[in-house]
């Protein structure tokens, strides 16, 4: 990882003054973008309307972003609303059935922010989230409610889209999705029609072969094409311990939230629902029974039935609170865990991409070294053969005057001469036609290359040139991979820290909401049952009741009530 030391951390988030970093937070904080979201202003008071209409999630404390100045240059009305410094909530105020510009009816959600209003269907929310995930591969994009299953459509016979419970749930979760986007320091800039904007058409097919900070950059280096395309399961030689810890914690969090917590929550909700239904049936039965009894007994029974009805209604309200303020946020955080896993997998692939590029570059350099070594050996051999031809091997013919050749005559031998001419062999003519200076192996290689019509020297030199070009391209690719890895690591870590603050605030709000719901449930039931008790106390004593002095004497009279446990135990 030494090559990465040449690059600065590129963190698009500014560091908060009261920032609560995770244990694996990046130590280097360099702001790349100017965060567009407004800072929290301690002196600003919310209007009563906003206080009443504020949805419970996301928590107000999860998006604090101190800044030196508010944004002043607005590109449109939406930008002004989002970044004017006012704490404005995005509300989905209605869901209407329409068939505008469509052959079949669908549900459109009415979105209101300040004086601005818009209408969008579920598929547009889905496309928006998918587009943001591709445009910002290093950010945690909030989830949206999941689609209906095939079973839901089969059971409801095509009416699943019109289910009131489903529509109400989608309204709440889509509203939370929009508010999370509006409070994000970077995603809040995507307030325009991102679905129809040119950048989406410029996204590459493979997001790993594009810049992490801007996948739609048309001026990106062509060296990105040389980057490998690793799988998320590819191991790392030198993994970053920070992100190994993040992956382990995210898996643990996902297993706990989507396992025991959601499972127990579903069971609790089911039992509270059965409890409410039983009280509804019992209350109806008591109210009917009170019609058959006279005077004060009838009033007492009716008040008891009303108290049970109050328990039914308060339990129904408790169920709604548990569903909206506990079960739904819990499932949302289960979705968040899956999103973070994919984010960490993207960063893992970028790291693998960097290491694979390093390996490819090292391999190409070794290949170049082998080719250059072969080239040096070939030149040395060629020089040796040239010297041999000049010094000891006669040429079959030597040039004379224009166009004439004369056969070279061997030197005459004398007794004192040390020169011995080579034996011509059985066929002197054939020996003379052999290429001079060629051994058996060289002759065989020469023949084979002649058959294949390949010049080994040209092929080798072309290979050297091509390998050098590949090395240059891989060096550029390694530089880009190092930059992408550095940017991805710092940006993902910064967004994980922001998410941690958001999660703590939301979990706190969930716990407070659950406590408040149970407290209200107890208060309503207590008031109703105390009123019923007062009505019951108006019932006169039973005529068979013994005199007061006999009741206080300690000796049981004939009319004294027997202990129920005695009857049960048979005594």
Coordinates of C-alpha atoms in Angstrom, one line a residue:
X1 CA 0.0 0.0 0.0
X2 CA 3.0 2.3 -0.2
X3 CA 1.9 3.7 -3.6
X4 CA -1.2 5.0 -1.9
X5 CA 0.8 7.3 0.4
X6 CA 1.3 9.7 -2.5
X7 CA -2.4 10.6 -2.5
X8 CA -4.4 12.7 -0.1
X9 CA -7.7 11.6 1.4
X10 CA -10.5 13.1 -0.5
X11 CA -13.3 13.4 1.9
X12 CA -16.4 15.3 0.6
X13 CA -17.8 15.7 4.2
X14 CA -16.7 18.5 6.5
X15 CA -15.8 17.4 10.0
X16 CA -18.4 18.4 12.5
X17 CA -17.4 20.1 15.7
X18 CA -19.1 17.4 17.8
X19 CA -18.4 14.6 15.4
X20 CA -18.7 11.1 16.9
X21 CA -16.4 9.0 14.7
X22 CA -16.5 5.2 14.7
X23 CA -13.5 3.2 16.0
X24 CA -12.3 2.7 12.5
X25 CA -12.6 6.2 11.3
X26 CA -10.2 7.7 8.8
X27 CA -7.7 10.1 10.5
X28 CA -7.2 12.2 7.4
X29 CA -10.0 14.7 6.7
X30 CA -9.7 16.7 3.5
X31 CA -12.9 18.4 2.2
X32 CA -13.3 18.0 -1.5
X33 CA -16.7 19.5 -2.0
X34 CA -18.4 22.4 -0.3
X35 CA -21.3 20.8 1.6
X36 CA -24.5 22.3 0.4
X37 CA -26.7 21.6 3.3
X38 CA -27.5 24.4 5.8
X39 CA -25.9 24.4 9.3
X40 CA -27.9 23.9 12.4
X41 CA -28.8 27.3 14.0
X42 CA -29.2 27.1 17.8
X43 CA -31.2 30.3 17.9
X44 CA -33.7 29.3 15.2
X45 CA -37.1 28.2 16.6
X46 CA -39.4 25.9 14.7
X47 CA -42.8 27.2 13.9
X48 CA -45.8 25.4 15.6
X49 CA -46.9 23.9 12.3
X50 CA -43.6 22.4 11.6
X51 CA -43.3 21.0 15.1
X52 CA -46.7 19.3 14.8
X53 CA -46.2 17.9 11.3
X54 CA -42.6 16.8 11.9
X55 CA -42.4 13.0 11.1
X56 CA -40.6 10.9 13.7
X57 CA -38.0 9.7 11.3
X58 CA -35.4 10.6 10.3
X59 CA -34.6 11.9 13.8
X60 CA -34.0 15.7 13.9
X61 CA -30.7 15.1 15.5
X62 CA -29.3 12.9 12.8
X63 CA -28.4 15.5 10.2
X64 CA -26.6 18.3 11.9
X65 CA -24.0 19.9 9.6
X66 CA -22.4 23.0 10.9
X67 CA -21.2 25.5 8.2
X68 CA -19.7 28.9 8.2
X69 CA -22.3 30.4 5.8
X70 CA -25.7 29.5 4.3
X71 CA -26.0 28.8 0.6
X72 CA -26.9 31.9 -1.3
X73 CA -26.8 31.0 -5.0
X74 CA -29.9 28.9 -5.8
X75 CA -30.6 27.3 -9.1
X76 CA -34.3 26.8 -8.7
X77 CA -37.2 27.0 -6.3
X78 CA -36.5 23.5 -4.9
X79 CA -32.9 24.4 -4.3
X80 CA -34.0 27.5 -2.4
X81 CA -36.4 25.5 -0.3
X82 CA -33.8 22.8 0.6
X83 CA -30.9 25.1 1.3
X84 CA -32.4 28.4 2.5
X85 CA -31.6 27.6 6.1
X86 CA -35.2 26.9 7.1
X87 CA -35.9 23.5 8.7
X88 CA -38.5 22.4 6.2
X89 CA -40.0 18.9 6.2
X90 CA -41.0 17.1 3.0
X91 CA -44.4 15.7 3.5
X92 CA -46.5 13.2 1.4
X93 CA -49.9 14.6 2.1
X94 CA -52.0 12.3 -0.1
X95 CA -52.1 9.3 -2.3
X96 CA -54.5 9.4 -5.2
X97 CA -55.6 7.0 -7.9
X98 CA -55.2 8.2 -11.4
X99 CA -54.7 7.0 -15.0
X100 CA -53.1 10.1 -16.4
X101 CA -50.8 9.3 -19.4
X102 CA -51.4 5.6 -18.7
X103 CA -53.7 2.9 -20.0
X104 CA -54.2 1.5 -16.5
X105 CA -54.8 3.2 -13.2
X106 CA -52.0 3.7 -10.7
X107 CA -51.4 5.4 -7.3
X108 CA -49.7 8.8 -7.4
X109 CA -48.2 10.3 -4.2
X110 CA -48.7 14.1 -3.6
X111 CA -45.5 15.6 -2.2
X112 CA -45.5 19.0 -0.5
X113 CA -42.7 21.1 0.7
X114 CA -43.5 24.7 1.7
X115 CA -45.5 26.1 -1.2
X116 CA -44.2 23.5 -3.7
X117 CA -46.1 20.5 -4.7
X118 CA -45.3 17.5 -6.9
X119 CA -46.9 14.2 -7.8
X120 CA -44.9 11.0 -8.5
X121 CA -45.7 7.3 -8.6
X122 CA -43.8 4.5 -6.9
X123 CA -41.8 3.5 -10.0
X124 CA -40.3 7.0 -10.2
X125 CA -39.1 6.7 -6.6
X126 CA -37.6 3.4 -7.5
X127 CA -35.9 4.8 -10.6
X128 CA -34.6 7.8 -8.6
X129 CA -33.0 5.5 -6.0
X130 CA -31.4 3.3 -8.6
X131 CA -30.0 6.3 -10.5
X132 CA -28.5 7.7 -7.3
X133 CA -26.9 4.4 -6.5
X134 CA -25.2 4.4 -9.8
X135 CA -24.2 8.1 -9.7
X136 CA -22.8 7.9 -6.2
X137 CA -21.3 4.4 -5.7
X138 CA -19.5 5.6 -2.5
X139 CA -22.5 6.9 -0.6
X140 CA -25.2 5.3 1.5
X141 CA -28.4 5.8 -0.5
X142 CA -31.4 5.5 1.8
X143 CA -33.8 2.6 1.1
X144 CA -37.4 2.7 -0.2
X145 CA -40.3 0.4 0.8
X146 CA -40.1 -2.9 -1.0
X147 CA -42.4 -4.0 -3.8
X148 CA -45.4 -6.2 -3.3
X149 CA -44.7 -10.0 -3.6
X150 CA -46.3 -12.3 -6.1
X151 CA -48.2 -13.9 -3.3
X152 CA -49.8 -10.5 -2.3
X153 CA -51.0 -10.0 -5.9
X154 CA -52.3 -13.5 -6.0
X155 CA -54.2 -13.3 -2.7
X156 CA -55.7 -9.9 -3.4
X157 CA -56.6 -10.6 -7.0
X158 CA -55.1 -7.5 -8.6
X159 CA -56.1 -5.2 -5.8
X160 CA -52.7 -5.1 -4.0
X161 CA -51.9 -1.6 -5.5
X162 CA -55.1 -0.2 -3.9
X163 CA -54.6 -1.7 -0.4
X164 CA -55.1 1.1 2.1
X165 CA -52.6 -0.3 4.6
X166 CA -49.9 -0.7 1.9
X167 CA -50.5 2.8 0.6
X168 CA -50.3 4.3 4.1
X169 CA -47.1 2.5 4.8
X170 CA -45.6 3.5 1.5
X171 CA -46.5 7.1 2.2
X172 CA -44.6 7.1 5.5
X173 CA -41.5 5.3 4.2
X174 CA -41.3 7.3 1.0
X175 CA -41.6 10.5 3.0
X176 CA -38.7 9.3 5.2
X177 CA -36.7 8.5 2.1
X178 CA -37.2 12.0 0.7
X179 CA -36.2 13.6 4.0
X180 CA -33.1 11.5 4.3
X181 CA -32.1 12.6 0.8
X182 CA -32.8 16.3 1.6
X183 CA -30.7 16.2 4.7
X184 CA -27.7 14.5 3.1
X185 CA -24.8 16.9 2.5
X186 CA -24.2 15.7 -1.1
X187 CA -27.4 13.9 -2.2
X188 CA -29.5 17.0 -1.4
X189 CA -28.0 18.6 -4.6
X190 CA -29.9 16.1 -6.7
X191 CA -33.1 18.0 -6.5
X192 CA -33.6 18.3 -10.3
X193 CA -35.1 15.8 -12.7
X194 CA -32.3 13.4 -12.3
X195 CA -34.2 10.7 -14.1
X196 CA -34.0 12.6 -17.4
X197 CA -30.7 14.3 -17.0
X198 CA -27.8 13.6 -19.4
X199 CA -25.4 12.0 -16.8
X200 CA -27.5 8.9 -16.6
X201 CA -27.1 8.3 -20.3
X202 CA -23.3 8.7 -19.8
X203 CA -22.9 6.0 -17.1
X204 CA -20.7 3.2 -18.2
X205 CA -21.9 -0.4 -18.2
X206 CA -19.3 -1.4 -15.7
X207 CA -19.1 1.0 -12.8
X208 CA -15.7 -0.4 -11.7
X209 CA -14.1 1.0 -14.8
X210 CA -15.2 4.6 -14.1
X211 CA -14.0 7.2 -11.7
X212 CA -15.4 6.8 -8.2
X213 CA -15.9 10.5 -7.7
X214 CA -17.7 11.0 -11.0
X215 CA -18.7 7.8 -13.0
X216 CA -20.2 10.0 -15.8
X217 CA -17.0 11.9 -16.5
X218 CA -16.6 11.9 -20.3
X219 CA -13.0 13.2 -20.0
X220 CA -11.9 10.3 -17.9
X221 CA -8.6 8.7 -18.8
X222 CA -8.8 5.8 -21.3
X223 CA -6.5 3.9 -18.9
X224 CA -9.7 3.0 -17.0
X225 CA -10.4 0.5 -19.7
X226 CA -7.3 -1.4 -18.7
X227 CA -8.5 -1.9 -15.1
X228 CA -9.6 -5.5 -14.2
X229 CA -13.1 -6.4 -13.2
X230 CA -12.7 -8.4 -10.0
X231 CA -15.4 -10.2 -8.1
X232 CA -16.5 -9.2 -4.6
X233 CA -15.2 -12.6 -3.3
X234 CA -11.7 -12.1 -4.5
X235 CA -9.3 -12.1 -1.5
X236 CA -6.9 -9.2 -0.7
X237 CA -3.2 -9.5 0.0
X238 CA -3.1 -6.5 2.3
X239 CA -6.7 -5.7 3.5
X240 CA -7.4 -2.5 5.4
X241 CA -8.3 -3.4 9.0
X242 CA -10.7 -0.5 9.3
X243 CA -13.0 -1.9 6.6
X244 CA -12.6 -5.4 7.8
X245 CA -13.9 -4.3 11.2
X246 CA -16.7 -2.4 9.4
X247 CA -17.7 -5.5 7.4
X248 CA -17.7 -7.7 10.5
X249 CA -19.8 -5.2 12.5
X250 CA -22.3 -4.7 9.6
X251 CA -22.8 -8.4 9.2
X252 CA -23.3 -8.7 13.0
X253 CA -25.8 -5.8 13.0
X254 CA -27.7 -7.2 10.0
X255 CA -27.9 -10.6 11.5
X256 CA -29.3 -9.3 14.8
X257 CA -31.7 -6.7 13.3
X258 CA -33.1 -8.9 10.5
X259 CA -33.0 -12.0 12.8
X260 CA -34.1 -11.9 16.5
X261 CA -35.3 -8.3 16.6
X262 CA -37.6 -8.3 13.6
X263 CA -38.8 -11.8 14.5
X264 CA -39.7 -10.9 18.0
X265 CA -41.3 -7.6 16.9
X266 CA -43.5 -9.5 14.5
X267 CA -44.6 -11.9 17.2
X268 CA -45.3 -9.0 19.7
X269 CA -47.3 -7.1 17.1
X270 CA -49.3 -10.3 16.3
X271 CA -50.1 -11.0 20.0
X272 CA -51.1 -7.4 20.6
X273 CA -53.4 -7.6 17.6
X274 CA -55.0 -10.7 19.0
X275 CA -55.3 -9.0 22.4
X276 CA -57.0 -6.1 20.8
X277 CA -59.4 -8.3 18.9
X278 CA -60.3 -10.3 22.0
X279 CA -61.1 -7.1 23.9
X280 CA -63.2 -5.9 21.0
X281 CA -65.3 -9.1 21.1
X282 CA -65.6 -9.0 24.9
X283 CA -66.6 -5.3 25.0
X284 CA -69.4 -6.0 22.4
X285 CA -70.6 -9.0 24.5
X286 CA -70.7 -7.0 27.7
X287 CA -72.5 -4.0 26.1
X288 CA -75.1 -6.4 24.8
X289 CA -75.4 -8.1 28.2
X290 CA -76.0 -4.8 29.9
X291 CA -79.2 -4.4 28.0
X292 CA -80.7 -7.3 29.8
X293 CA -79.9 -6.2 33.4
X294 CA -81.8 -3.5 35.4
X295 CA -80.7 -0.3 37.0
X296 CA -77.2 0.1 38.5
X297 CA -76.1 -3.4 37.5
X298 CA -76.8 -2.5 33.9
X299 CA -74.8 0.7 34.2
X300 CA -71.8 -1.1 35.8
X301 CA -71.7 -3.7 33.2
X302 CA -72.0 -1.1 30.5
X303 CA -69.1 0.9 32.0
X304 CA -67.0 -2.3 32.2
X305 CA -67.7 -2.9 28.5
X306 CA -66.8 0.6 27.7
X307 CA -63.5 0.2 29.6
X308 CA -62.8 -2.9 27.6
X309 CA -63.6 -1.0 24.4
X310 CA -61.2 1.7 25.5
X311 CA -58.6 -1.0 26.0
X312 CA -59.3 -2.2 22.5
X313 CA -58.9 1.3 21.0
X314 CA -55.8 2.1 23.0
X315 CA -54.3 -1.2 22.1
X316 CA -55.0 -0.5 18.4
X317 CA -53.3 2.9 18.8
X318 CA -50.4 1.1 20.5
X319 CA -50.2 -1.3 17.5
X320 CA -50.1 1.6 15.1
X321 CA -47.3 3.3 17.0
X322 CA -45.3 0.1 17.3
X323 CA -45.7 -0.5 13.5
X324 CA -44.8 3.1 12.5
X325 CA -42.2 4.0 15.1
X326 CA -40.6 0.7 15.8
X327 CA -41.2 -2.1 13.3
X328 CA -40.9 0.1 10.1
X329 CA -37.6 1.9 11.2
X330 CA -36.2 -1.5 12.3
X331 CA -36.9 -3.0 8.9
X332 CA -35.4 0.2 7.3
X333 CA -32.2 -0.3 9.2
X334 CA -32.2 -4.0 8.1
X335 CA -32.2 -2.6 4.5
X336 CA -29.5 -0.1 5.5
X337 CA -27.3 -3.0 6.5
X338 CA -27.7 -4.6 3.1
X339 CA -26.9 -1.3 1.4
X340 CA -23.7 -0.8 3.5
X341 CA -22.6 -4.4 2.7
X342 CA -22.8 -3.5 -1.0
X343 CA -21.0 -0.3 -0.4
X344 CA -18.2 -2.1 1.4
X345 CA -18.1 -4.7 -1.4
X346 CA -17.6 -1.9 -4.0
X347 CA -14.7 -0.6 -1.9
X348 CA -13.3 -4.1 -1.6
X349 CA -13.5 -4.5 -5.4
X350 CA -11.7 -1.2 -5.9
X351 CA -8.9 -2.4 -3.5
X352 CA -8.7 -5.8 -5.4
X353 CA -8.6 -3.8 -8.6
X354 CA -5.6 -1.9 -7.4
X355 CA -3.8 -5.0 -6.3
X356 CA -4.6 -6.9 -9.5
X357 CA -3.3 -3.9 -11.5
X358 CA -0.1 -4.0 -9.5
X359 CA 0.3 -7.7 -10.3
X360 CA -0.4 -7.2 -14.0
X361 CA 2.1 -4.4 -14.1
X362 CA 4.7 -6.5 -12.4
X363 CA 4.0 -9.4 -14.8
X364 CA 4.4 -7.1 -17.8
X365 CA 7.6 -5.8 -16.5
X366 CA 9.0 -9.3 -16.1
X367 CA 7.9 -10.1 -19.7
X368 CA 9.6 -7.0 -21.0
X369 CA 12.7 -8.0 -19.1
X370 CA 12.7 -11.5 -20.7
X371 CA 12.1 -10.0 -24.2
X372 CA 14.9 -7.5 -23.8
X373 CA 17.1 -10.3 -22.6
X374 CA 16.2 -12.4 -25.6
X375 CA 16.9 -9.4 -27.8
X376 CA 20.3 -8.9 -26.3
X377 CA 21.1 -12.6 -26.7
X378 CA 20.0 -12.5 -30.4
X379 CA 22.2 -9.5 -31.1
X380 CA 25.2 -11.0 -29.4
X381 CA 24.7 -14.3 -31.3
X382 CA 24.3 -12.3 -34.6
X383 CA 27.5 -10.4 -33.9
X384 CA 29.4 -13.6 -33.1
X385 CA 28.1 -15.2 -36.3
X386 CA 29.1 -12.2 -38.3
X387 CA 32.6 -12.3 -36.9
X388 CA 32.7 -16.0 -37.7
X389 CA 31.7 -15.4 -41.3
X390 CA 34.4 -12.8 -41.7
X391 CA 37.2 -14.7 -40.0
X392 CA 36.8 -18.3 -40.9
X393 CA 34.0 -19.0 -43.3
X394 CA 34.5 -18.2 -47.0
X395 CA 31.7 -16.7 -49.1
X396 CA 30.7 -18.8 -52.1
X397 CA 31.0 -15.8 -54.4
X398 CA 32.6 -12.4 -54.3
X399 CA 31.5 -9.5 -56.4
X400 CA 33.7 -8.2 -59.2
X401 CA 33.1 -5.6 -61.8
X402 CA 29.5 -4.7 -62.8
X403 CA 27.3 -7.7 -62.8
X404 CA 30.1 -10.3 -62.8
X405 CA 30.9 -12.8 -60.1
X406 CA 33.9 -15.1 -59.9
X407 CA 34.1 -18.2 -57.9
X408 CA 36.6 -17.9 -55.1
X409 CA 39.5 -20.3 -55.5
X410 CA 40.9 -22.1 -52.5
X411 CA 44.4 -21.2 -51.5
X412 CA 46.9 -23.7 -52.7
X413 CA 48.4 -25.9 -50.0
X414 CA 52.0 -26.2 -49.3
X415 CA 53.7 -28.6 -47.1
X416 CA 54.5 -25.9 -44.6
X417 CA 51.0 -24.4 -44.8
X418 CA 48.7 -24.8 -41.8
X419 CA 45.5 -24.3 -43.8
X420 CA 43.3 -27.4 -44.5
X421 CA 40.4 -26.8 -46.8
X422 CA 37.0 -28.3 -45.6
X423 CA 36.0 -31.5 -47.2
X424 CA 33.2 -30.8 -49.7
X425 CA 31.4 -34.0 -48.9
X426 CA 29.5 -36.2 -51.3
X427 CA 27.7 -33.4 -53.0
X428 CA 29.8 -30.2 -53.1
X429 CA 27.1 -28.3 -55.0
X430 CA 24.5 -29.0 -52.2
X431 CA 27.0 -27.9 -49.5
X432 CA 27.6 -24.7 -51.3
X433 CA 23.9 -23.9 -51.4
X434 CA 23.6 -24.2 -47.6
X435 CA 23.2 -21.0 -45.8
X436 CA 26.6 -20.1 -44.3
X437 CA 26.9 -20.1 -40.5
X438 CA 23.7 -22.1 -39.8
X439 CA 23.8 -25.0 -37.4
X440 CA 21.3 -27.8 -37.3
X441 CA 19.0 -26.2 -34.7
X442 CA 19.3 -22.8 -36.4
X443 CA 18.6 -24.3 -39.7
X444 CA 15.5 -26.0 -38.4
X445 CA 14.3 -22.8 -36.7
X446 CA 14.9 -20.9 -39.9
X447 CA 13.0 -23.5 -41.9
X448 CA 10.0 -23.4 -39.5
X449 CA 9.8 -19.7 -39.5
X450 CA 10.1 -19.7 -43.2
X451 CA 7.1 -22.1 -43.4
X452 CA 5.1 -19.8 -41.0
X453 CA 6.2 -16.7 -42.8
X454 CA 7.2 -15.1 -39.4
X455 CA 10.3 -13.1 -38.8
X456 CA 11.4 -13.9 -35.2
X457 CA 13.4 -10.7 -34.9
X458 CA 10.4 -8.6 -36.1
X459 CA 8.0 -10.5 -33.8
X460 CA 10.3 -10.1 -30.8
X461 CA 10.8 -6.4 -31.4
X462 CA 7.0 -5.9 -31.9
X463 CA 6.4 -7.7 -28.7
X464 CA 8.8 -5.4 -26.9
X465 CA 7.1 -2.3 -28.3
X466 CA 3.7 -3.6 -27.4
X467 CA 4.7 -4.7 -23.9
X468 CA 6.2 -1.2 -23.3
X469 CA 2.9 0.3 -24.3
X470 CA 1.0 -2.0 -22.0
X471 CA 3.3 -1.1 -19.2
X472 CA 2.7 2.6 -19.8
X473 CA -1.0 2.0 -19.8
X474 CA -0.9 -0.1 -16.7
X475 CA 1.1 2.5 -14.9
X476 CA -1.6 5.1 -15.7
X477 CA -4.2 2.6 -14.6
X478 CA -2.4 1.9 -11.4
X479 CA -2.3 5.7 -10.7
X480 CA -6.0 5.9 -11.3
X481 CA -6.8 2.8 -9.2
X482 CA -4.8 4.3 -6.3
X483 CA -6.7 7.6 -6.6
X484 CA -10.1 5.8 -6.7
X485 CA -9.2 3.6 -3.8
X486 CA -8.1 6.6 -1.7
X487 CA -11.3 8.5 -2.6
X488 CA -13.6 5.5 -2.0
X489 CA -12.0 4.7 1.3
X490 CA -12.2 8.3 2.7
X491 CA -15.7 8.9 1.3
X492 CA -17.2 5.7 2.5
X493 CA -15.7 6.0 5.9
X494 CA -17.0 9.6 6.2
X495 CA -20.5 8.5 5.2
X496 CA -20.3 5.6 7.6
X497 CA -19.5 8.0 10.4
X498 CA -22.5 10.2 9.4
X499 CA -24.7 7.1 9.3
X500 CA -23.5 6.1 12.8
X501 CA -24.7 9.5 14.1
X502 CA -28.0 9.1 12.3
X503 CA -28.5 5.6 13.6
X504 CA -27.8 6.6 17.2
X505 CA -30.4 9.5 17.0
X506 CA -33.0 7.3 15.3
X507 CA -32.6 4.4 17.7
X508 CA -33.0 6.9 20.6
X509 CA -36.1 8.2 19.0
X510 CA -37.4 4.7 18.5
X511 CA -36.9 3.8 22.2
X512 CA -38.5 7.1 23.4
X513 CA -41.4 6.5 21.0
X514 CA -42.0 3.0 22.3
X515 CA -41.9 4.2 26.0
X516 CA -44.3 7.1 25.2
X517 CA -46.7 4.7 23.4
X518 CA -46.9 2.3 26.4
X519 CA -47.2 5.2 28.8
X520 CA -50.2 6.6 26.9
X521 CA -51.7 3.1 26.6
X522 CA -51.5 2.7 30.4
X523 CA -52.9 6.2 31.1
X524 CA -55.9 5.7 28.8
X525 CA -56.7 2.3 30.3
X526 CA -56.3 3.5 33.9
X527 CA -58.7 6.3 33.4
X528 CA -61.3 4.1 31.8
X529 CA -61.0 1.4 34.4
X530 CA -61.1 3.8 37.3
X531 CA -64.4 5.2 35.9
X532 CA -65.7 1.7 35.5
X533 CA -64.7 1.0 39.2
X534 CA -66.6 4.0 40.4
X535 CA -69.7 2.8 38.5
X536 CA -69.3 -0.7 40.0
X537 CA -69.1 0.7 43.5
X538 CA -72.6 2.2 43.0
X539 CA -74.1 -1.4 43.0
X540 CA -75.9 -2.0 46.3
X541 CA -74.8 -4.8 48.6
X542 CA -76.2 -8.2 48.0
X543 CA -79.3 -8.9 50.1
X544 CA -77.8 -12.1 51.4
X545 CA -74.7 -10.3 52.8
X546 CA -74.3 -10.7 56.6
X547 CA -74.5 -7.9 59.1
X548 CA -71.4 -5.7 59.5
X549 CA -70.6 -6.9 63.0
X550 CA -70.7 -10.5 62.0
X551 CA -68.5 -9.8 59.0
X552 CA -66.0 -8.1 61.3
X553 CA -66.0 -10.7 64.0
X554 CA -63.7 -13.1 62.4
X555 CA -66.1 -16.1 62.7
X556 CA -67.5 -16.8 59.2
X557 CA -71.2 -16.7 59.0
X558 CA -73.4 -19.0 56.9
X559 CA -73.6 -16.4 54.2
X560 CA -69.9 -15.6 54.1
X561 CA -68.3 -16.1 50.7
X562 CA -66.0 -19.2 50.5
X563 CA -62.5 -18.9 49.4
X564 CA -62.2 -19.8 45.7
X565 CA -59.0 -21.6 46.3
X566 CA -60.7 -24.0 48.7
X567 CA -63.1 -25.0 46.1
X568 CA -60.3 -25.5 43.5
X569 CA -58.2 -27.5 45.9
X570 CA -61.1 -29.5 47.1
X571 CA -60.9 -28.7 50.8

